[in-house]
Coordinates of C-alpha atoms and ligand atoms in Angstrom, one line a residue:
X1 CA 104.3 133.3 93.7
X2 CA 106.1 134.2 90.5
X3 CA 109.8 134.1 91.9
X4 CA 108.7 130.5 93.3
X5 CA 106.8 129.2 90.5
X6 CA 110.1 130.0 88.2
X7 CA 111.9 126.5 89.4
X8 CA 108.9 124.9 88.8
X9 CA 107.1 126.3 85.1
X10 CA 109.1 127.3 82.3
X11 CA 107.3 130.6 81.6
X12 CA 103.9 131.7 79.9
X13 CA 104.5 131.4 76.5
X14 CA 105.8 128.3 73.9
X15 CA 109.3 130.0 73.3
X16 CA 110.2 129.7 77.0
X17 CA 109.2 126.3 77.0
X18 CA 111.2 125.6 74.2
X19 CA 114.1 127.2 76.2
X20 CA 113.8 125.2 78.9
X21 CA 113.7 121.7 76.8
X22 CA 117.0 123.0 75.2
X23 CA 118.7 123.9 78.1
X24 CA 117.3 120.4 79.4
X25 CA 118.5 118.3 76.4
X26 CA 122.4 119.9 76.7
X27 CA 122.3 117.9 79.9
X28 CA 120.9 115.2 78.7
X29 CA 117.3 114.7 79.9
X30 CA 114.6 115.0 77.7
X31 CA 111.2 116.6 77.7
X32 CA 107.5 116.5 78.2
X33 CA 105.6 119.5 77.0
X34 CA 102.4 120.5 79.2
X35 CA 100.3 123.5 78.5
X36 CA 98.6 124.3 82.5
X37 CA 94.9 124.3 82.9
X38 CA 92.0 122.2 83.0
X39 CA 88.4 121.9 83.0
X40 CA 87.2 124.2 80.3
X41 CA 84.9 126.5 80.2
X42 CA 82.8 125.5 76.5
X43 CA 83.9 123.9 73.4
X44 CA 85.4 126.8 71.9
X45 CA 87.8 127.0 74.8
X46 CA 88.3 123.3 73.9
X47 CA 89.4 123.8 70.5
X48 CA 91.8 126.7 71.5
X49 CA 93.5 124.3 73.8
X50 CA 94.0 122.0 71.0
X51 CA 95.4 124.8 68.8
X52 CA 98.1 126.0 71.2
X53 CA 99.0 121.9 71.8
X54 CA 99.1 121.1 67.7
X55 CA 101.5 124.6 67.9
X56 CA 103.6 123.5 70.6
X57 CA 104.1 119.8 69.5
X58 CA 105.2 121.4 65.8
X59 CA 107.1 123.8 67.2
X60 CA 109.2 121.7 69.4
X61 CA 109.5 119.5 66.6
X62 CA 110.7 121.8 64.3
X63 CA 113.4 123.2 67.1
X64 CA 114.7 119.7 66.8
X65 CA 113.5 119.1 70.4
X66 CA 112.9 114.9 71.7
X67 CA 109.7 116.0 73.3
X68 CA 106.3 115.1 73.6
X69 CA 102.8 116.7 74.7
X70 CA 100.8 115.3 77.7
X71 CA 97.3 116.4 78.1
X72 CA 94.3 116.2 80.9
X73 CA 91.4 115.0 78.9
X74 CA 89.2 117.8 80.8
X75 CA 91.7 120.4 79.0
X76 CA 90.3 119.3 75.7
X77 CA 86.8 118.8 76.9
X78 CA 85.8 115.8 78.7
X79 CA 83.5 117.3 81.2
X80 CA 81.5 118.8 78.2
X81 CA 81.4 115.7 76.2
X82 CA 83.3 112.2 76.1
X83 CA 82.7 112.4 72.2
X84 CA 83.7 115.9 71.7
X85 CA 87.2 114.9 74.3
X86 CA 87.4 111.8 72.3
X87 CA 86.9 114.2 68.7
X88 CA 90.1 116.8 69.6
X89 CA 92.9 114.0 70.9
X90 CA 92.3 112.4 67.5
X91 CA 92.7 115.3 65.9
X92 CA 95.8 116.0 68.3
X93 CA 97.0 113.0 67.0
X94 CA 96.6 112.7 63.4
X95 CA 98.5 115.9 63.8
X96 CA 101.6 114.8 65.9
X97 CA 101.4 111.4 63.9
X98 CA 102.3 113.5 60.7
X99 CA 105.5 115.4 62.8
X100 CA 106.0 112.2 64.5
X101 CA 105.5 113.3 68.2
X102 CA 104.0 111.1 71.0
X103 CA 101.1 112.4 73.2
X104 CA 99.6 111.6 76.2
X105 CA 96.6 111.0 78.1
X106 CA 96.7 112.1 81.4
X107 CA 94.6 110.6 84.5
X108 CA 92.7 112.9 86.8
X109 CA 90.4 112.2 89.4
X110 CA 88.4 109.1 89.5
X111 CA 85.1 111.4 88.8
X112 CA 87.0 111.1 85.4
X113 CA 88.5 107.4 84.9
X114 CA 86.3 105.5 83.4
X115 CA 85.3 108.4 80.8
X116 CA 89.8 108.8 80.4
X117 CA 89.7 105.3 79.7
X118 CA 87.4 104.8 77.4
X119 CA 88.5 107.8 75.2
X120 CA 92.1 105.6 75.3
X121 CA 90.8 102.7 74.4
X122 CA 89.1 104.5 71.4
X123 CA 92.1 106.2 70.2
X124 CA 94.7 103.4 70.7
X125 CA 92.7 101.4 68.0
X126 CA 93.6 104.2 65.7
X127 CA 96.5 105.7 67.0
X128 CA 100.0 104.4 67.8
X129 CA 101.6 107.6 69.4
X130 CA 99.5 107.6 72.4
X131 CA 99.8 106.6 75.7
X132 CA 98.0 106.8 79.1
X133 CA 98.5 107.6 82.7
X134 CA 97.7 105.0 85.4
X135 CA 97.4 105.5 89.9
X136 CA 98.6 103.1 92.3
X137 CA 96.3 104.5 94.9
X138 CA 93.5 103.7 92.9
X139 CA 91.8 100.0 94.3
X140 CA 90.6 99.5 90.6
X141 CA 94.1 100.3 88.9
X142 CA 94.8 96.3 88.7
X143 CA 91.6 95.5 86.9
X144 CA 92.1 98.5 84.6
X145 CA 95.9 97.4 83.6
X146 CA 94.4 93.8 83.0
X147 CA 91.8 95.5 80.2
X148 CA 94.3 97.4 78.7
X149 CA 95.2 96.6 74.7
X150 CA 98.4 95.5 73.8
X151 CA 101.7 97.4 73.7
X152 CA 100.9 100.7 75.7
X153 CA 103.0 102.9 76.6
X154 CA 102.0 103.7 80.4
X155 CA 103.1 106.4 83.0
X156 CA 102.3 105.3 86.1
X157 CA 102.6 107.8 88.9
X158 CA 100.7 107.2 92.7
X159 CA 98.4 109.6 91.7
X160 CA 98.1 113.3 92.9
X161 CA 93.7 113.7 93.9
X162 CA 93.3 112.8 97.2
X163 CA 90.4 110.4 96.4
X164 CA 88.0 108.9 98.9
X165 CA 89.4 105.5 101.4
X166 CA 86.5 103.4 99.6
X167 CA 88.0 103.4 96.3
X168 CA 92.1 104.4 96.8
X169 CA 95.2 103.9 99.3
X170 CA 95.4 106.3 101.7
X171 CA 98.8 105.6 103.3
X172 CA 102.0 105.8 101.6
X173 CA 103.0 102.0 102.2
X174 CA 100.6 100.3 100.3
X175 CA 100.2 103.2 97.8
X176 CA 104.4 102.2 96.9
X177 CA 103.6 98.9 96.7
X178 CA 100.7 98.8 94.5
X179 CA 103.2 100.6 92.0
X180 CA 105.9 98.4 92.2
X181 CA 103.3 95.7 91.9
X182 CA 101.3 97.1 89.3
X183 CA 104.6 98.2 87.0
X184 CA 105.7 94.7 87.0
X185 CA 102.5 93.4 85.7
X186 CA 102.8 96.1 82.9
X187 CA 106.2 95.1 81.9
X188 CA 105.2 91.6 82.1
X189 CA 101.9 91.9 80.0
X190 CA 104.3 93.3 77.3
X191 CA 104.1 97.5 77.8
X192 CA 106.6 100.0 78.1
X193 CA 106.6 102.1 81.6
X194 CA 106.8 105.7 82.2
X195 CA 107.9 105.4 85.8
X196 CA 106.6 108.8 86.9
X197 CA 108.2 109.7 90.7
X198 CA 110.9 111.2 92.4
X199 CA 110.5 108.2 95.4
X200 CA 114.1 107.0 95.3
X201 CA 113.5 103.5 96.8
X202 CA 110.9 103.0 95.4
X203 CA 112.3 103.3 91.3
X204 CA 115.4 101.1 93.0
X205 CA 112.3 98.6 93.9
X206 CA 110.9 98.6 90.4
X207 CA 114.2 98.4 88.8
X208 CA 115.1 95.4 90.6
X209 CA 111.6 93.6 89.7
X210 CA 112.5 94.6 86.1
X211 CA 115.9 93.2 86.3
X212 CA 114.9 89.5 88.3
X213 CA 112.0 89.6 85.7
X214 CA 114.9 89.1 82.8
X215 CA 112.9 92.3 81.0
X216 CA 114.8 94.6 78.6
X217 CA 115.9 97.8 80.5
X218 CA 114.8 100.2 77.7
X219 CA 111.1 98.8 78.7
X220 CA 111.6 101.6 81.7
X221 CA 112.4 105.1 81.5
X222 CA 111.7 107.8 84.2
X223 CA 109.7 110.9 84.1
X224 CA 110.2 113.7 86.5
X225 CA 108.7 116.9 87.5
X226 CA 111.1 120.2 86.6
X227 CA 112.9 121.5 89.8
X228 CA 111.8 118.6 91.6
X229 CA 114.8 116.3 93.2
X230 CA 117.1 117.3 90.2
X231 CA 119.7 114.9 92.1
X232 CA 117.5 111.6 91.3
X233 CA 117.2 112.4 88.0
X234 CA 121.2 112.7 87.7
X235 CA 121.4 109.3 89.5
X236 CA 119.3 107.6 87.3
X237 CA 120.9 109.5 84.1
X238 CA 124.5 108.2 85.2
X239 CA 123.1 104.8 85.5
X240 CA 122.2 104.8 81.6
X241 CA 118.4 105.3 81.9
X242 CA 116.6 108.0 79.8
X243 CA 115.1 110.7 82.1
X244 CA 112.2 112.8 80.6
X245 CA 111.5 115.8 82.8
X246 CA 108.1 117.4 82.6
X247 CA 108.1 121.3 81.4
X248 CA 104.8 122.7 82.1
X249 CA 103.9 126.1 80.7
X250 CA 101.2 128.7 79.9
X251 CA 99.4 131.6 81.4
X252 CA 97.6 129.4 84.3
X253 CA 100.8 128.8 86.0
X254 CA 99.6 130.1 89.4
X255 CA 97.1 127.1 90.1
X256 CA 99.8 125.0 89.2
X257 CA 102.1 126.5 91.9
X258 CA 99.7 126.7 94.4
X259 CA 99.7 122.7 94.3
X260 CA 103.2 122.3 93.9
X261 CA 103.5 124.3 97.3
X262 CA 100.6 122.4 98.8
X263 CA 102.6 119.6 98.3
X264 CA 106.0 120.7 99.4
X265 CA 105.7 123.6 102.2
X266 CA 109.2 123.4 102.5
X267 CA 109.6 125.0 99.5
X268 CA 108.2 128.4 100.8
X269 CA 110.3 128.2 104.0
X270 CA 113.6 128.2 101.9
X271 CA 111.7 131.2 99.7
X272 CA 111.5 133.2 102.8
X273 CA 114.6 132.6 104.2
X274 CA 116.4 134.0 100.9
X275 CA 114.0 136.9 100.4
X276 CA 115.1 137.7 104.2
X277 CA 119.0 137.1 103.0
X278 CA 118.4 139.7 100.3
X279 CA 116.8 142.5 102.1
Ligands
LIG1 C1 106.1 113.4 85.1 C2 105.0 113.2 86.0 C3 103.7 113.2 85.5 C4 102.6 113.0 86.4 N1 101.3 112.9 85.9 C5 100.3 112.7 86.7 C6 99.0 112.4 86.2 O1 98.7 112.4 85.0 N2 98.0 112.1 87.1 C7 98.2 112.1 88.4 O2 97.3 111.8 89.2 N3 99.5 112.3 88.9 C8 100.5 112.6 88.1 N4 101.7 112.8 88.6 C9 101.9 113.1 90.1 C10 102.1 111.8 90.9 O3 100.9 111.1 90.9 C11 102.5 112.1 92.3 O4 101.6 112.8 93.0 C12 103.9 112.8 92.4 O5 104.8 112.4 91.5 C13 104.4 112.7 93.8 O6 104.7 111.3 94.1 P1 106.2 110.7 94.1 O7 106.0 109.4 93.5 O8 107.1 111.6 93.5 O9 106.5 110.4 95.6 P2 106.4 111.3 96.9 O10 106.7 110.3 98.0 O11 105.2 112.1 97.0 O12 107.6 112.3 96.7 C14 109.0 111.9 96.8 C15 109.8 113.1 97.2 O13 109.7 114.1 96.1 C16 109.2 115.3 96.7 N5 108.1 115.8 95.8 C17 107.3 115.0 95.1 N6 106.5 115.8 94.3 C18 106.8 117.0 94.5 C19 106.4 118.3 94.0 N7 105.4 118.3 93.1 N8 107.0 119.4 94.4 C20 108.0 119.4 95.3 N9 108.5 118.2 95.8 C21 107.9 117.1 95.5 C22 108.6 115.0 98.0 O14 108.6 116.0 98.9 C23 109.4 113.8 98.5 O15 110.6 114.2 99.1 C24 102.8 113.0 87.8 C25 104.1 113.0 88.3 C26 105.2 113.1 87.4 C27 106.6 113.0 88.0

């Protein structure tokens, strides 16, 4: 699980993160800093997580890095208290605002979306460097862009919970159309988009919307999951776009790479072939 999760998480601790951005910024891509984990445990555990994320964000700083931090809301908390999630991203925040850094709030399942919102909401009234995460599949996803405030910055990605046919897109189709539909709206309604995928026909999709809208291409950028379709993110790169790629690190890697290999079997076949190669 280690050998495989290595293409995927840049290591356990901040100074391999830190590696990997540099290595990522001499090719010209550039980063978003993710600590793994989620749902804590008690508040305590809730304010540790917000230590290690001020530390990472002002160390990646410091290294001269163009990164920023992207956190789940139940890593700081929200599934103790909305006040207490609401309490550590501002003071995530005021911190990165000082070091000038951007952070994120990232979207989980929808047990979670209202509470995610509303902690947004909340924070973009105070805050400038924050930003949110928003899912196609998600039925409600058109109704939440509508209440959004002015001049977000918004990743939208088709979103990664399996949620229930009553509320969400179950089929790929209409789950790639709602986000080409639901990123022109955003760019439309005035805020910058994150577009979050490795779904080459689909970006071309968005990218021509942008384009026949007459809307500035730096109103689009791309963010990408590390070792995942490294040749998209060279396409996109070549045709002037920024590319951010997505480093996630920490010492609950293995979750993460059980997911990753839920979602990409194929991965494990090519990690058994070469293990065979070798012995
Ligand atoms: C930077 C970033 C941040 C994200 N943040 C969130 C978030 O906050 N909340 C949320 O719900 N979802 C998030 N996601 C996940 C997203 O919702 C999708 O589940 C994921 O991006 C896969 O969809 P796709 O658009 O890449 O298209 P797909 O059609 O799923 O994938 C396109 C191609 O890429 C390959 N691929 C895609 N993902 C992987 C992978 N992980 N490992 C190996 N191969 C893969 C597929 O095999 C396929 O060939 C994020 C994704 C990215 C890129």
């Amino acid at each position: 699980m280690r050998q495989l999760s290595a293409r995927y998480i840049a290591g356990e601790t901040i100074e391999e993160a830190l590696d990997k951005l540099r290595g990522l910024q001499a090719r010209g891509y550039l980063g978003v800093l993710d600590i793994l984990g989620e749902d804590v445990a008690d508040e305590a555990e809730a304010r540790d997580v917000l230590r290690t994320y001020q530390a990472a964000a002002t160390a990646a700083s410091e290294a001269g890095l163009d990164s920023y931090v992207s956190v789940k809301p139940t890593h700081l908390g929200l599934r103790i208290s909305r006040d207490l999630c609401e309490e550590l991203y501002a003071e995530l925040l005021q911190h990165c605002s000082e070091i000038d850094v951007f952070a994120r709030v990232e979207m989980e399942d929808h047990s979670t979306t209202d509470d995610t919102l509303e902690v947004f909401r909340a924070l973009r009234a105070r805050f400038d460097n924050v930003g949110i995460v928003l899912q196609s599949r998600l039925f409600r996803t058109p109704a939440d862009v509508d209440a959004l405030p002015d001049d977000c910055d918004v990743r939208m990605v088709k979103g990664i919970y399996l949620e229930p046919a009553e509320i969400a897109h179950t089929q790929p189709d209409p789950i790639r159309q709602a986000f080409i539909d639901l990123t022109e709206t955003l760019l439309k309604n005035g805020h910058t988009v994150a577009v979050a995928t490795h779904d080459g026909v689909m970006a071309d999709a968005v990218l021509e919307r942008q384009a026949a809208a007459g809307i500035a291409e730096d109103r689009t950028y791309f963010e990408v999951l590390l070792g995942v379709q490294e040749r998209l993110w060279l396409d996109w790169k070549e045709r002037g776009k920024c590319v951010r790629a997505y480093v996630p690190y920490g010492p609950e890697w293995r979750a993460y790479s059980q997911r990753r290999l839920r979602k990409n079997p194929e991965i494990l076949r090519h990690l058994i072939k070469a293990t065979l190669r070798l012995s």
